[in-house]
Amino acid sequence: MANRKQTTPPVASLGQRIALNVILLLVGAAAFRMSFDHHVKIAAAAGIPLELGIFYPLVVDAAILVAMLIGIWIPTLTHGQRRYVWWTVAFFTALSVANNSLSVLVLEPEKVTMPMWAAIAVHAVPAITLFVVVHLAVNTVLNPANRPPRRTTDQQPATTATARPSATGHDPAPVRALSSAPSAQRPRRGAPVPPEHLATILRLKSEGLGARDIAEHVPYGKSKVSEIIRDHQEANRA
């Protein structure tokens, strides 16, 4: 049966990535600046000294960014660790929105000329915008899976792989590319991982390769490779 022709999905150009980064940075900076003032006012109203209150926005909003980066950049997290990460994101996001919303109560509420519920909603916008921008950035332009593949000068096409002559003097059979080898065909869903594939994945992992790069050497996708590594680590800890 003929193998499917593997195609590389198009990636954003350098100019497009720079433009996206600039837009996200500008929107995120504006949202953080407004959210920063709201957090500081809430901290001051809670009795925190001003010299310490200026760090309160970082404590809240930076926790969201760090938790998101861990959830996206560390593919080998266990299910319990991943739940903990996203519960952290949810908690500090809710805290940020609440602080921004309640800040209207300590920012001279007598100057508010609209219904209080509407003013509270307006004050919540910077925190919501900051969360959305950070989430977009972490899941798209900052996600290692969306970066262009690295090209090395010493990389050879798999179809040109050669082998040394055997001791008998006869030329050995040419080494077939992984994409044309029978074992390279996608295993059916739920099938056990063959020992040779598991050994290859663990060896490449020990050499420092990520799931995306390992997937180029075995008949599994990036997510499946991450799952195999995670299951192996959990089995070793058990």
Tab-separated table of N, CA, C and O in Angstrom, residues 150-164 175-179 216-217:
chain	number	residue	atom	x	y	z
A	150	ARG	N	14.209	23.678	12.834
A	150	ARG	CA	15.606	24.046	12.657
A	150	ARG	C	16.204	23.292	11.475
A	150	ARG	O	15.910	22.126	11.252
A	151	ARG	N	17.078	23.988	10.766
A	151	ARG	CA	17.751	23.356	9.632
A	151	ARG	C	19.241	23.296	9.924
A	151	ARG	O	19.852	24.292	10.282
A	152	THR	N	19.812	22.144	9.763
A	152	THR	CA	21.235	21.960	9.989
A	152	THR	C	21.905	21.584	8.689
A	152	THR	O	21.345	20.872	7.849
A	153	THR	N	23.130	22.053	8.520
A	153	THR	CA	23.843	21.825	7.259
A	153	THR	C	24.265	20.380	7.100
A	153	THR	O	24.454	19.901	5.983
A	154	ASP	N	24.426	19.685	8.254
A	154	ASP	CA	24.878	18.312	8.158
A	154	ASP	C	23.734	17.312	8.110
A	154	ASP	O	23.962	16.107	8.143
A	155	GLN	N	22.502	17.811	8.025
A	155	GLN	CA	21.351	16.907	7.977
A	155	GLN	C	21.217	16.329	6.578
A	155	GLN	O	21.238	17.060	5.586
A	156	GLN	N	21.108	15.016	6.444
A	156	GLN	CA	20.996	14.350	5.165
A	156	GLN	C	19.596	13.801	4.984
A	156	GLN	O	18.972	13.370	5.952
A	157	PRO	N	19.073	13.817	3.778
A	157	PRO	CA	17.760	13.217	3.557
A	157	PRO	C	17.786	11.745	3.925
A	157	PRO	O	18.766	11.044	3.707
A	158	ALA	N	16.666	11.268	4.465
A	158	ALA	CA	16.611	9.881	4.906
A	158	ALA	C	16.746	8.911	3.745
A	158	ALA	O	17.219	7.792	3.910
A	159	THR	N	16.344	9.347	2.531
A	159	THR	CA	16.373	8.445	1.383
A	159	THR	C	17.788	8.206	0.883
A	159	THR	O	18.006	7.318	0.067
A	160	THR	N	18.773	9.009	1.306
A	160	THR	CA	20.139	8.864	0.832
A	160	THR	C	21.013	8.169	1.855
A	160	THR	O	22.231	8.185	1.749
A	161	ALA	N	20.398	7.586	2.897
A	161	ALA	CA	21.181	6.917	3.925
A	161	ALA	C	21.924	5.737	3.310
A	161	ALA	O	21.400	5.010	2.477
A	162	THR	N	23.190	5.572	3.738
A	162	THR	CA	24.012	4.492	3.222
A	162	THR	C	24.557	3.669	4.367
A	162	THR	O	24.550	4.098	5.516
A	163	ALA	N	25.049	2.500	4.039
A	163	ALA	CA	25.631	1.627	5.048
A	163	ALA	C	27.023	1.222	4.596
A	163	ALA	O	27.341	1.214	3.400
A	164	ARG	N	27.855	0.879	5.562
A	164	ARG	CA	29.202	0.438	5.244
A	164	ARG	C	29.159	-0.939	4.591
A	164	ARG	O	28.302	-1.754	4.881
A	175	VAL	N	19.716	1.251	3.180
A	175	VAL	CA	18.876	1.543	4.343
A	175	VAL	C	17.682	2.348	3.889
A	175	VAL	O	17.823	3.412	3.284
A	176	ARG	N	16.499	1.839	4.151
A	176	ARG	CA	15.283	2.516	3.696
A	176	ARG	C	14.927	3.656	4.624
A	176	ARG	O	15.188	3.607	5.825
A	177	ALA	N	14.352	4.671	4.053
A	177	ALA	CA	13.901	5.793	4.867
A	177	ALA	C	12.789	5.325	5.789
A	177	ALA	O	12.058	4.392	5.478
A	178	LEU	N	12.656	6.012	6.931
A	178	LEU	CA	11.635	5.625	7.891
A	178	LEU	C	10.244	5.693	7.274
A	178	LEU	O	9.379	4.877	7.564
A	179	SER	N	10.045	6.697	6.394
A	179	SER	CA	8.716	6.883	5.822
A	179	SER	C	8.321	5.741	4.896
A	179	SER	O	7.152	5.561	4.616
A	216	GLU	N	9.814	12.866	14.477
A	216	GLU	CA	10.316	12.726	13.115
A	216	GLU	C	11.041	11.398	12.904
A	216	GLU	O	11.351	11.033	11.771
A	217	HIS	N	11.326	10.674	14.000
A	217	HIS	CA	12.085	9.420	13.891
A	217	HIS	C	11.243	8.188	14.199
A	217	HIS	O	11.741	7.065	14.064
